[in-house]
XYZ file of C-alpha atoms in Angstrom:
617
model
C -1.687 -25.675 129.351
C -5.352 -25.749 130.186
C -7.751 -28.781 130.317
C -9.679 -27.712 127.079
C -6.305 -27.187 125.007
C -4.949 -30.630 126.036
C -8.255 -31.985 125.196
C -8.018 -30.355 121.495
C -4.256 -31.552 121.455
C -4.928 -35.356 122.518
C -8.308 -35.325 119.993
C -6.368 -33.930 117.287
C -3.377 -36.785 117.480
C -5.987 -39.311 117.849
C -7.626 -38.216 114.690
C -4.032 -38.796 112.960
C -3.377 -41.806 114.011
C -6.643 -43.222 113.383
C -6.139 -41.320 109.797
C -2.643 -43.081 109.373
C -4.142 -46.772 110.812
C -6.819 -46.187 107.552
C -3.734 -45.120 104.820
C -1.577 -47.930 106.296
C -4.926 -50.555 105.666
C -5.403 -48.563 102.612
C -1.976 -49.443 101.200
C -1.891 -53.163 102.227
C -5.333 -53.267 99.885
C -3.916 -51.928 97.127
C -0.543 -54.350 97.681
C -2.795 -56.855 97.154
C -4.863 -55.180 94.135
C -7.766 -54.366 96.148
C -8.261 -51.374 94.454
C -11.906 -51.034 94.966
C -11.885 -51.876 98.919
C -8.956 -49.410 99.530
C -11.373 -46.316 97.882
C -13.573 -46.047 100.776
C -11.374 -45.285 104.052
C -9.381 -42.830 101.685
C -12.283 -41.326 100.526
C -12.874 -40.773 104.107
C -9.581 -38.615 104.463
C -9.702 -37.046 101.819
C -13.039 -35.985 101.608
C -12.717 -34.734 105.607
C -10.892 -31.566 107.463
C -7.928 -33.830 107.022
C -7.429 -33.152 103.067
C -5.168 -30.150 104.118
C -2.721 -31.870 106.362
C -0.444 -34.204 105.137
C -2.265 -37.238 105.888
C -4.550 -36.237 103.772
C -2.474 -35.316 100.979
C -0.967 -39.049 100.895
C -4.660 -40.439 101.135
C -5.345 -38.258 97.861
C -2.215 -39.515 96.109
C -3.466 -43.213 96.837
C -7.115 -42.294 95.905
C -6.428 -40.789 92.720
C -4.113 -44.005 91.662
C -7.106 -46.412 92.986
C -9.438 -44.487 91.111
C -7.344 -44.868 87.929
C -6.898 -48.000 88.931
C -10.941 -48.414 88.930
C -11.029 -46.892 85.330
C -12.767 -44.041 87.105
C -11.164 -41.170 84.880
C -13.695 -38.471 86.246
C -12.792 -38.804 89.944
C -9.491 -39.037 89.438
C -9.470 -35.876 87.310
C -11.373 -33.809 89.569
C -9.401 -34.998 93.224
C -5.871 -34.698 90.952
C -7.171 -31.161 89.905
C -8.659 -30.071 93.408
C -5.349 -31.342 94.656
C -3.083 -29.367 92.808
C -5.095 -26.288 93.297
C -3.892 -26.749 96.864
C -1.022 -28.193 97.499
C 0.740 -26.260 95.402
C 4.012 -27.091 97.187
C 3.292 -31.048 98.025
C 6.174 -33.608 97.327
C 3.612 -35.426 95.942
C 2.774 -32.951 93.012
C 4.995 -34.436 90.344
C 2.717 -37.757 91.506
C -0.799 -35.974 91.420
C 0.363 -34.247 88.200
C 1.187 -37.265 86.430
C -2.210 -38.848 87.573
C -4.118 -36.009 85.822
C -2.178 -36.323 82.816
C -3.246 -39.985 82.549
C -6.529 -39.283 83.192
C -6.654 -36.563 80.444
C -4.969 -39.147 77.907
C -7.804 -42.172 79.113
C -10.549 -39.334 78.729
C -9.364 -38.962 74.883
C -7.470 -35.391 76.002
C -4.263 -37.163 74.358
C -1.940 -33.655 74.033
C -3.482 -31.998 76.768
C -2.260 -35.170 78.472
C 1.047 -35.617 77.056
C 2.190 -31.687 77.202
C 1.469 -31.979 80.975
C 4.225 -35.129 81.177
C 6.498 -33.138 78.966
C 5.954 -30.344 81.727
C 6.751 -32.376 84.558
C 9.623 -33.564 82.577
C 10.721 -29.775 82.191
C 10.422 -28.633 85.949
C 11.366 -31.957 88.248
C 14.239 -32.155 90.220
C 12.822 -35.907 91.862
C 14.865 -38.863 89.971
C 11.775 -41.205 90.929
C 9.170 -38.903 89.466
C 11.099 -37.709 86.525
C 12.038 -41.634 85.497
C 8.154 -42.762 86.245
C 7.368 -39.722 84.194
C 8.931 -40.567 80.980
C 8.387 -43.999 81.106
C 4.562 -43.199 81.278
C 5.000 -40.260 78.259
C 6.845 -42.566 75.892
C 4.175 -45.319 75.991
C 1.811 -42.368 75.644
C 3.486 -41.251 72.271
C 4.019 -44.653 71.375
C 0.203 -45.456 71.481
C -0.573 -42.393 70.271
C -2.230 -41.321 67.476
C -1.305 -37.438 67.680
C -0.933 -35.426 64.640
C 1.987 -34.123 62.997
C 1.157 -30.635 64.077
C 0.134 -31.357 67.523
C 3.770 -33.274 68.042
C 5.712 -30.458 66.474
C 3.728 -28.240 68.795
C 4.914 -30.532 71.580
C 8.620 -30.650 69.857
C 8.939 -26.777 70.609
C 7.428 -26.308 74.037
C 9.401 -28.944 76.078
C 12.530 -30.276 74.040
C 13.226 -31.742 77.763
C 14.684 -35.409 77.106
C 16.776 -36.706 74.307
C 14.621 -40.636 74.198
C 11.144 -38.376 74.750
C 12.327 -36.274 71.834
C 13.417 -38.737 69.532
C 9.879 -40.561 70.142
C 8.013 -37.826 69.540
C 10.506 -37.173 66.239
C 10.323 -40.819 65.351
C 5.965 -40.365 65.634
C 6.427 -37.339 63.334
C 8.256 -39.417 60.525
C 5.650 -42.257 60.838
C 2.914 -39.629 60.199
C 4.597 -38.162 57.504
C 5.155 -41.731 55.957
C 1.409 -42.060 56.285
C -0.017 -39.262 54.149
C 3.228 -39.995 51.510
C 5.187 -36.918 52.772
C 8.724 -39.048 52.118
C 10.948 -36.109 52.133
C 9.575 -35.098 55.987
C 9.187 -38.869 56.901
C 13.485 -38.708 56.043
C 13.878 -35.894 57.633
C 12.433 -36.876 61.196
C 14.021 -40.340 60.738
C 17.640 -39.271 60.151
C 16.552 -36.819 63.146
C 16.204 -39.704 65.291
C 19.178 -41.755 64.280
C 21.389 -39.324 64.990
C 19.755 -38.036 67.702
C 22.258 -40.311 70.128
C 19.048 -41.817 71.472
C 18.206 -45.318 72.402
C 19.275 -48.165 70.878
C 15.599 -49.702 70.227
C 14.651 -46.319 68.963
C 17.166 -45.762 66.844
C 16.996 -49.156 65.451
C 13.150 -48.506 64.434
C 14.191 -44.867 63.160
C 16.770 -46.602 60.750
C 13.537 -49.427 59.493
C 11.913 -46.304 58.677
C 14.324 -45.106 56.661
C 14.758 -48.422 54.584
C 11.143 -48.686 54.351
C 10.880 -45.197 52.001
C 14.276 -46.101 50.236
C 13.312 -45.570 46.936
C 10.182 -43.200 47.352
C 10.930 -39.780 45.696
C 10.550 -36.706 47.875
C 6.405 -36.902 47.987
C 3.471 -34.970 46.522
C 4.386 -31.555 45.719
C 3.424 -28.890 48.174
C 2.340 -25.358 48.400
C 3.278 -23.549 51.925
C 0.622 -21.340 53.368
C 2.017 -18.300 55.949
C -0.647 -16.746 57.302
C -1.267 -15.857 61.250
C -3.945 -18.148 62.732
C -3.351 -16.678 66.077
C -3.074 -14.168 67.953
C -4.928 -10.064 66.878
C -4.678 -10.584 62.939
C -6.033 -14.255 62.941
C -9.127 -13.051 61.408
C -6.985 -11.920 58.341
C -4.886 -15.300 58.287
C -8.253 -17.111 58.250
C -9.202 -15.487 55.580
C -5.969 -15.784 53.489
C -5.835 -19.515 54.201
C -9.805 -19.863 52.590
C -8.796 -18.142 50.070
C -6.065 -20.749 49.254
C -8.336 -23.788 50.227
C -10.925 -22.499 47.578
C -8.708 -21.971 44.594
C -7.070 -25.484 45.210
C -10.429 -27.510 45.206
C -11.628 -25.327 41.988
C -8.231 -26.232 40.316
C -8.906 -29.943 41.249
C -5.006 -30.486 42.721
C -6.361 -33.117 45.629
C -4.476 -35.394 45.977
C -1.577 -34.289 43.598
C -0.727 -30.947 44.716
C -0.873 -30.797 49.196
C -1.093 -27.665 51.194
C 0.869 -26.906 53.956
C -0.600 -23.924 56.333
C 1.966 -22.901 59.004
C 0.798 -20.110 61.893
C 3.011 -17.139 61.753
C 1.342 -15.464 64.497
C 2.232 -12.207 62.451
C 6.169 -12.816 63.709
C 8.867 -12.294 61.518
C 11.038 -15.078 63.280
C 8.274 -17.516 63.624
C 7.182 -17.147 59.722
C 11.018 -17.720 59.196
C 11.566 -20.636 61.068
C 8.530 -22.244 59.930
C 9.507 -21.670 56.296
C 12.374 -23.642 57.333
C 10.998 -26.618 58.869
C 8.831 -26.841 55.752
C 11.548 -26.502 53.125
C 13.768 -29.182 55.374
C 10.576 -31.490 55.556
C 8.553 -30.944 52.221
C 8.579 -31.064 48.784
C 7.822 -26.991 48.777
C 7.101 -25.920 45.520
C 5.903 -22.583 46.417
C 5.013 -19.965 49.097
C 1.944 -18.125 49.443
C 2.228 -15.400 52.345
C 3.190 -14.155 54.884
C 0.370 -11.528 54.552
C 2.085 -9.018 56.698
C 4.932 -6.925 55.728
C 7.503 -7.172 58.316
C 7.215 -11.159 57.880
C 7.328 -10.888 54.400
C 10.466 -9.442 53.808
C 12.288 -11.862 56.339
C 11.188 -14.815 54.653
C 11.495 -13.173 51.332
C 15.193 -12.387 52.083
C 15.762 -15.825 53.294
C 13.581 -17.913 50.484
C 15.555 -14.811 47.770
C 18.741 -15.716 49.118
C 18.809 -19.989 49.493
C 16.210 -21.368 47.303
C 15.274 -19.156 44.161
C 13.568 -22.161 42.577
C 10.567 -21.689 45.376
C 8.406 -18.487 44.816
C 6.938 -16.434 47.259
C 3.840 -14.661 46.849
C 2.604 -12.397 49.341
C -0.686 -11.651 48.653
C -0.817 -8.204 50.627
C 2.176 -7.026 52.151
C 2.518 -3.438 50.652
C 5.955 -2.289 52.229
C 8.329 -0.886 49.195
C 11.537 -3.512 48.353
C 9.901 -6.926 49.688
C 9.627 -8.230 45.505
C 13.213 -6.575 45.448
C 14.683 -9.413 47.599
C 14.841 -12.280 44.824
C 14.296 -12.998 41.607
C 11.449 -15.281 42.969
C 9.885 -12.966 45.208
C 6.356 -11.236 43.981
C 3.931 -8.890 45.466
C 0.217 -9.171 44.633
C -0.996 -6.499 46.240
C -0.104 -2.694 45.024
C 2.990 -1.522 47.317
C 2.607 2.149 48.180
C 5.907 3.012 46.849
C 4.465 2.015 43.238
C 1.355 4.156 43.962
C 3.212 7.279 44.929
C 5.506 6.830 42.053
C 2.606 6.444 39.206
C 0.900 9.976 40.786
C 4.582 11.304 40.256
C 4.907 10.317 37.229
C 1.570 11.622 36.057
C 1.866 15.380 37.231
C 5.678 15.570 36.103
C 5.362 14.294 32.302
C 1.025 15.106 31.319
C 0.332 18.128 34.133
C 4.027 19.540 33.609
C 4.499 20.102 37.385
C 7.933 20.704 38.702
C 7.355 22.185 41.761
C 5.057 20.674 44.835
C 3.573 20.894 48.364
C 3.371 17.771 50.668
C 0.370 18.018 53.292
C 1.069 14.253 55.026
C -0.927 13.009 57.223
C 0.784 11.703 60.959
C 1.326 8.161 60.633
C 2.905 5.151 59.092
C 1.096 5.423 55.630
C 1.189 8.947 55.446
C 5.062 9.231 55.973
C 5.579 6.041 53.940
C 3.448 8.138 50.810
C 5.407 11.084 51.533
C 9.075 9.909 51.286
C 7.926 7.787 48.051
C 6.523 10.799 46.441
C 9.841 13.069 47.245
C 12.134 10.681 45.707
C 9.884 10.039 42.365
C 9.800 13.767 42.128
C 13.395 14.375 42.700
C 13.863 11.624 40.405
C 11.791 13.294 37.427
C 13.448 16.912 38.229
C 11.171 18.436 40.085
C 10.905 20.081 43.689
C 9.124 19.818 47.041
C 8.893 23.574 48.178
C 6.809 23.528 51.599
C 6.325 20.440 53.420
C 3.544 20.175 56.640
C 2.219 17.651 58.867
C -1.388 17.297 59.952
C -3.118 15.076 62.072
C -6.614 13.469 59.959
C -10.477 13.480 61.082
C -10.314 17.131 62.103
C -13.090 19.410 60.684
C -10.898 22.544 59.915
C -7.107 22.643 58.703
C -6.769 26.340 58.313
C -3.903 26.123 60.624
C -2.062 24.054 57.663
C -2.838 26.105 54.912
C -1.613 29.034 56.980
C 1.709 27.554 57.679
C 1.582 26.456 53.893
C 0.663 30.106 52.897
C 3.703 31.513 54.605
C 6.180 29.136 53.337
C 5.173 30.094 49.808
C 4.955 33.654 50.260
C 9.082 33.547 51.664
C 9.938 31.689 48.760
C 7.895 33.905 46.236
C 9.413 37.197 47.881
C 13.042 35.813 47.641
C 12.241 34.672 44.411
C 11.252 38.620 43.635
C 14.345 39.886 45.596
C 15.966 38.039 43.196
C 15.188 39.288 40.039
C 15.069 43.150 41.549
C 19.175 41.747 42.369
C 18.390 42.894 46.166
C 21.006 42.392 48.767
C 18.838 40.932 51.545
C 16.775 38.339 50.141
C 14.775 38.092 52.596
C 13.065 41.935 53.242
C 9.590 42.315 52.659
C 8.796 45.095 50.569
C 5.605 47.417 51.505
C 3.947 46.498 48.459
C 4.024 42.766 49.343
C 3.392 42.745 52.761
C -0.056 45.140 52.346
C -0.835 42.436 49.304
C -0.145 39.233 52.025
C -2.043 40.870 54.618
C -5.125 41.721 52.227
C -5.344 37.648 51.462
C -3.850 37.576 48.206
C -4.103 33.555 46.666
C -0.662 31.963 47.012
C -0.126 29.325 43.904
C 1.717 26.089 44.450
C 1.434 24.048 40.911
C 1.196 20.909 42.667
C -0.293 19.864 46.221
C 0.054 16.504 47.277
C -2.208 15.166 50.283
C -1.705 11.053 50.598
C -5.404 11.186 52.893
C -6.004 7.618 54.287
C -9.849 8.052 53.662
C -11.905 10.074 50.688
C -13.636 11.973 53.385
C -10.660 13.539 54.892
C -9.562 14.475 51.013
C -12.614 15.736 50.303
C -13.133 17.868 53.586
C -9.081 19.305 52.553
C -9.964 19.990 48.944
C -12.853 22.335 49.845
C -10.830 24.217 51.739
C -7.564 24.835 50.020
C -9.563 27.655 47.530
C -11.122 29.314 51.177
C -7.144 29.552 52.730
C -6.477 31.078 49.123
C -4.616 28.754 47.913
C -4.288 27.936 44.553
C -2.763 24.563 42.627
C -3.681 20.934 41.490
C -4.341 18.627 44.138
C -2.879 15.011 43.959
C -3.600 12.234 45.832
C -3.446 8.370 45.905
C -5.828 5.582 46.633
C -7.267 6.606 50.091
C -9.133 9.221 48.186
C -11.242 6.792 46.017
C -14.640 6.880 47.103
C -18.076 8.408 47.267
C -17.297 10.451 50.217
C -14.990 12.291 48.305
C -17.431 13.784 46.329
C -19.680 14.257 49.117
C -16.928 16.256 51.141
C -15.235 18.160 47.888
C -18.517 18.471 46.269
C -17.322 20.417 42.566
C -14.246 21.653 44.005
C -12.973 18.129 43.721
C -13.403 18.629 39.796
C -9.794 18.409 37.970
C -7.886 16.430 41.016
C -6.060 13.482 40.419
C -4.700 10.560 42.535
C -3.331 6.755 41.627
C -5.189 3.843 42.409
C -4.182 0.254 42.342
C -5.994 -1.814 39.129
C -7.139 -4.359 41.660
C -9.913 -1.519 43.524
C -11.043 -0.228 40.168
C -13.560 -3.363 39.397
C -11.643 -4.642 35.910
C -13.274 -8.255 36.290
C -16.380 -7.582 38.017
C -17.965 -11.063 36.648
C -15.022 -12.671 37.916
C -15.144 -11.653 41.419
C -18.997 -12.139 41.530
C -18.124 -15.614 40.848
C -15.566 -15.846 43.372
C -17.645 -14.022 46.174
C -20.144 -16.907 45.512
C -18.327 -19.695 45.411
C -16.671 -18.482 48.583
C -19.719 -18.074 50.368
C -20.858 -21.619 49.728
C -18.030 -23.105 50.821
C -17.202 -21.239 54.029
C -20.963 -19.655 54.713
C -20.247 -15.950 55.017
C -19.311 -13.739 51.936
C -15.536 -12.719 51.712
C -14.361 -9.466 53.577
C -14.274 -5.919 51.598
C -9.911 -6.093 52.920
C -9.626 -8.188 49.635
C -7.330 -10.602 51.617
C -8.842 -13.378 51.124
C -9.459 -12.464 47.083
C -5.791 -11.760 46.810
C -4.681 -14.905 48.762
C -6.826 -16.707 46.289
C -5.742 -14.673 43.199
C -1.951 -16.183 44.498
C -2.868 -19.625 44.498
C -4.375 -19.640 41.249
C -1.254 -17.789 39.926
C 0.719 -20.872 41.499
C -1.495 -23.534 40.475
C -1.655 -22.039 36.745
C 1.959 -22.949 36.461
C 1.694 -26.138 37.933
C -0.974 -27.172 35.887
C 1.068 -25.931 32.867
C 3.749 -28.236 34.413
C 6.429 -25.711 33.377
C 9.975 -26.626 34.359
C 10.568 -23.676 36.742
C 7.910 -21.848 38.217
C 9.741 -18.385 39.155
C 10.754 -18.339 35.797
C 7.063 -18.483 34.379
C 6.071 -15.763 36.715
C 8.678 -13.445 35.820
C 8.154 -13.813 32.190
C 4.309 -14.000 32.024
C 2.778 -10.362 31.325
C -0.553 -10.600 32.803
C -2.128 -12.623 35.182
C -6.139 -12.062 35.578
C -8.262 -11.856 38.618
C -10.957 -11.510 40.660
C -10.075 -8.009 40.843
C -8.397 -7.199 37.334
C -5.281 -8.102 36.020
C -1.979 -7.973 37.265
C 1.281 -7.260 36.066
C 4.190 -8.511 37.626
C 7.516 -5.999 36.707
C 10.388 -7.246 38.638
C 7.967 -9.140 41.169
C 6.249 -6.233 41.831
C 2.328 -5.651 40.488
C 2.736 -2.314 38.924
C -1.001 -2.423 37.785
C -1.799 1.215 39.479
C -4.057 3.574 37.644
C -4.640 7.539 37.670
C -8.067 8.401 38.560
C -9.373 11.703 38.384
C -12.671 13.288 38.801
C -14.954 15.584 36.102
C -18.637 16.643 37.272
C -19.044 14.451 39.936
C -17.409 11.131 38.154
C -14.625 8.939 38.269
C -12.644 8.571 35.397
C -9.274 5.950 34.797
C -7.049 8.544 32.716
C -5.966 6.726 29.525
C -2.324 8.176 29.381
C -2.702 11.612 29.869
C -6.095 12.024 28.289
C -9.409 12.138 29.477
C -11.676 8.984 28.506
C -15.004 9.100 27.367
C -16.563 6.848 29.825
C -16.527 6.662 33.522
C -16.562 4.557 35.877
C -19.575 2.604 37.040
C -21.592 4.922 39.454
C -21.289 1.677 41.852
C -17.830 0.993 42.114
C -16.555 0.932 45.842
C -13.159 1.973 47.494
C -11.472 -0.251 49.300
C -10.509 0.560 53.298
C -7.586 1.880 52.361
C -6.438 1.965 56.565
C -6.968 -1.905 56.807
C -5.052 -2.165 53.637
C -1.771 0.092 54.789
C -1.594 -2.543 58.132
C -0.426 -5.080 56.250
């Protein structure tokens, strides 16, 4: 070993132990409470080369704790925070951690604070810090003033310690006690007694109880499912204003309370929090979940255990969700209902028997598709040729070529038959030279379920150039001006269903609506109609209640029409079967009255909805 490396060596151990001669003064200052003497040689340490060695680890630790000590929140949070950037793998991180989580709860940061004690709680393996730790996080809930959301946030993340649970679940029941929610103040208390938890705690859980005997369940409530989180958030906002709005204009504060409850758009979270609101409130209704997949769990749950509660879903539009109870009702149109009423239409006023599907790729299209097939096979008729195509192309010759051959098989077989040929399936010389010269193929009914007007249009005015003959049918993604843009007159004569709610039926209603919703929450609502529907719900709900009818599933089922901002709507075994036939003469709309023509059409400025935005759901 050379001079200069000995010299390094012997400066380097001198530095420590003059490092350890300042943490051992530090310590005796802060024995004696000298909290504000002891800052200054640790700052010293800590603040030198010596923060990364262990020495200065410990001088941190006793820093942070002085500084706390000092009511210096700031410091502490930054050195705590600096700290545990670093020493990622200190035996004094449970200590540094815990530090920061004070400071956070002294700053005002109270669940920030708190969640980080339940973590620690969660991951330590140290008796010392874990015993310390609790200690600290049940005087912090104690103190607390945390909401009832923010502790059943808490609740699910770190269910790490019977006594921190029971607090936290004892906090909850005060809370609800507070705002008059008796039936969730019980539940949380009986939670806690028989939680096996301490004997002080369960001793307050049980004055709880006593002090509520006697109380009824609490103010009625309405439970809102909506996702507040997560990529459809902006649609849960909206359905939750929505709500909000119709309960202020029905003037239910303070007698009716609303419950929202974040689904995140998760079929198992928007049933478990139906749950925990059905265990812990008076839930007199559901409005949501606004997705479909969410919608029929809870609906099958909710159909199944408590048909006294309705559910509404306000847009879910997946066939069989208002199948799953007697108390279960969809607002919106389902696309089952709007393939059926197009069905319905051709089979018994066009006298079609025998169809074409053209379906676009994709969850609506096949969804359309297989609803159509059935309510066809179910009236006696036929789908002859089915095809595939893939939407916002400019030319689907390909299609109608595919579509020409299938018909001209089943046309030649159909000619073999009646000659009483043997093979079926020749081609005579006479039909082939009439294929091959272009000859129009006729299929009475062609049905295209187009997501957007412009795609139906651009298909329309090209069925008659791939010689093709027959009446086109379609359903609500074909409603709009770009139809008749695209189609231009040969979209004259077509026909496709439409939901009541796009056609405008209350337009003074809505207009109302749009501004009363734009004064309260400063934008206007979105064209989606999801917040209109989610507001059309809540008025359905709060109708009843202010009716005071003995059972509100009951007054659903067995009123007839129920107006709003979009028309009316007709519930038929919880289903809204308001759809309409829409066709088109000389460049207008018209709503077919049975299987007539009306006189008047449509106002030249009704809109179509985005029918894409609308199939999500």
């Amino acid at each position: 070993m050379n001079r200069l490396t000995t010299l390094l060596l012997v400066c380097a151990l001198s530095g420590s132990l003059f490092a350890q001669d300042d943490i051992s003064r530090a310590k005796a200052m802060i024995r004696d409470g000298r909290y504000a003497e002891a800052i200054a040689p640790l700052q010293k340490i800590a603040d030198s080369k010596n923060f990364r060695k262990h020495e200065g680890a410990q001088a941190s630790v006793l820093l942070t704790e002085c500084y706390l000590r000092e009511h210096r929140r700031d410091d502490a949070l930054k050195l705590a925070s600096k700290f545990l950037e670093y020493h990622m793998a200190s035996e004094y991180r449970e200590r540094m951690e815990l530090a920061r989580a004070i400071a956070l709860v002294e700053k005002g940061s109270v669940y920030e604070g708190v969640e980080a004690m339940l973590r620690i709680l969660a991951y330590t393996k140290n008796p010392a810090a874990k015993g310390h730790t609790k200690e600290v996080a049940i005087q912090t809930l104690a103190a607390s003033l945390l909401n009832a959301d923010q502790l059943q946030a808490l609740l699910e993340k770190y269910p790490v310690d019977k006594d921190v649970v029971g607090w936290i679940q004892l906090q909850m029941g005060r809370e609800c006690q507070n705002v008059k929610r008796y039936r969730a103040a019980r539940y949380w208390y009986k939670k806690v007694v028989s939680g096996g938890v301490a004997e002080n705690l369960t001793a307050t859980a049980q004055q709880g109880l006593e002090s509520i005997e006697g109380l009824g369940a609490g103010m009625p409530t309405v439970l809102v499912l909506a996702p507040l989180s997560g990529d459809f958030a902006e649609f849960g906002t909206a359905a939750v204003q929505g709500v909000y709005l119709a309960h202020e204009q029905a003037g239910l504060a303070g007698k009716v309370r609303i419950r929202t409850a974040d689904t995140r758009a998760d079929a198992s979270i928007a049933l478990m929090r139906t749950q925990q609101a059905v265990n812990q409130d008076s839930i007199v209704a559901v409005i949501g979940p606004i997705m479909s997949a969410p919608a029929a769990t809870v609906a099958a749950w909710l159909g199944s255990n408590f048909q006294n509660i309705p559910m509404l879903t306000p847009t879910a539009t997946d066939d069989g969700i208002a199948k799953m109870g007697p108390n279960i009702f969809q607002v919106n149109i389902t696309m089952d209902n709007l393939a059926h009423k197009i069905a319905d239409f051709a089979t018994k006023c066009l006298d079609i028997r025998e169809f074409a599907v053209l379906s676009p790729i994709g969850d609506y299209g096949s969804a359309m598709s297989q609803s159509f097939t059935r309510a066809v096979e179910r009236r006696g008729g036929k789908i002859s040729a089915f095809r595939n195509y893939v939407e916002g192309r400019p030319d689907y010759s390909t299609e109608f070529k595919l579509l020409r051959d299938v018909r001209f098989k089943q046309e030649n077989r159909r000619r073999n038959i009646a000659r009483g040929a043997s093979d079926l399936d020749a081609v005579g010389a006479r039909e082939r030279r009439d294929y091959l010269a272009d000859s129009t193929m006729e299929i009475p009914g062609i049905f295209i379920p187009s997501t957007n007007p412009g795609d139906a249009g651009l298909m329309v005015g090209q069925v008659a150039y791939n010689k093709i003959k027959g009446t086109m049918l379609g359903t609500s993604g074909w409603y709009g001006r770009e139809l008749l843009i695209q189609g231009k007159h040969l979209v004259d004569s077509t026909y496709f269903s439409v939901p009541g709610l796009d056609l405008s039926g209350n337009k003074e209603a809505y207009e109302n609506f749009s501004k009363a919703f734009k004064e309260k929450w400063g934008e206007a609502p979105a064209e989606d109609k999801v917040s209109g529907l989610s507001y059309d719900a809540a008025n359905i709900v709060f109708s009843g209640i202010q009716k005071k009818v003995e059972s509100l599933t009951k007054y659903l089922n067995n009123t007839s029409v129920f107006q709003s901002v979009y028309g009316e709507i007709k519930f038929t075994r919880g289903a809204n079967t308001n759809t309409k036939v829409v066709t088109v003469r000389k460049g207008k709309f018209y709503v077919m009255e049975g299987c007539n023509l009306p006189s008047n059409a449509l106002p030249s400025d009704d809109k179509k909805k985005d029918d894409k935005k609308s199939s999500k759901k």
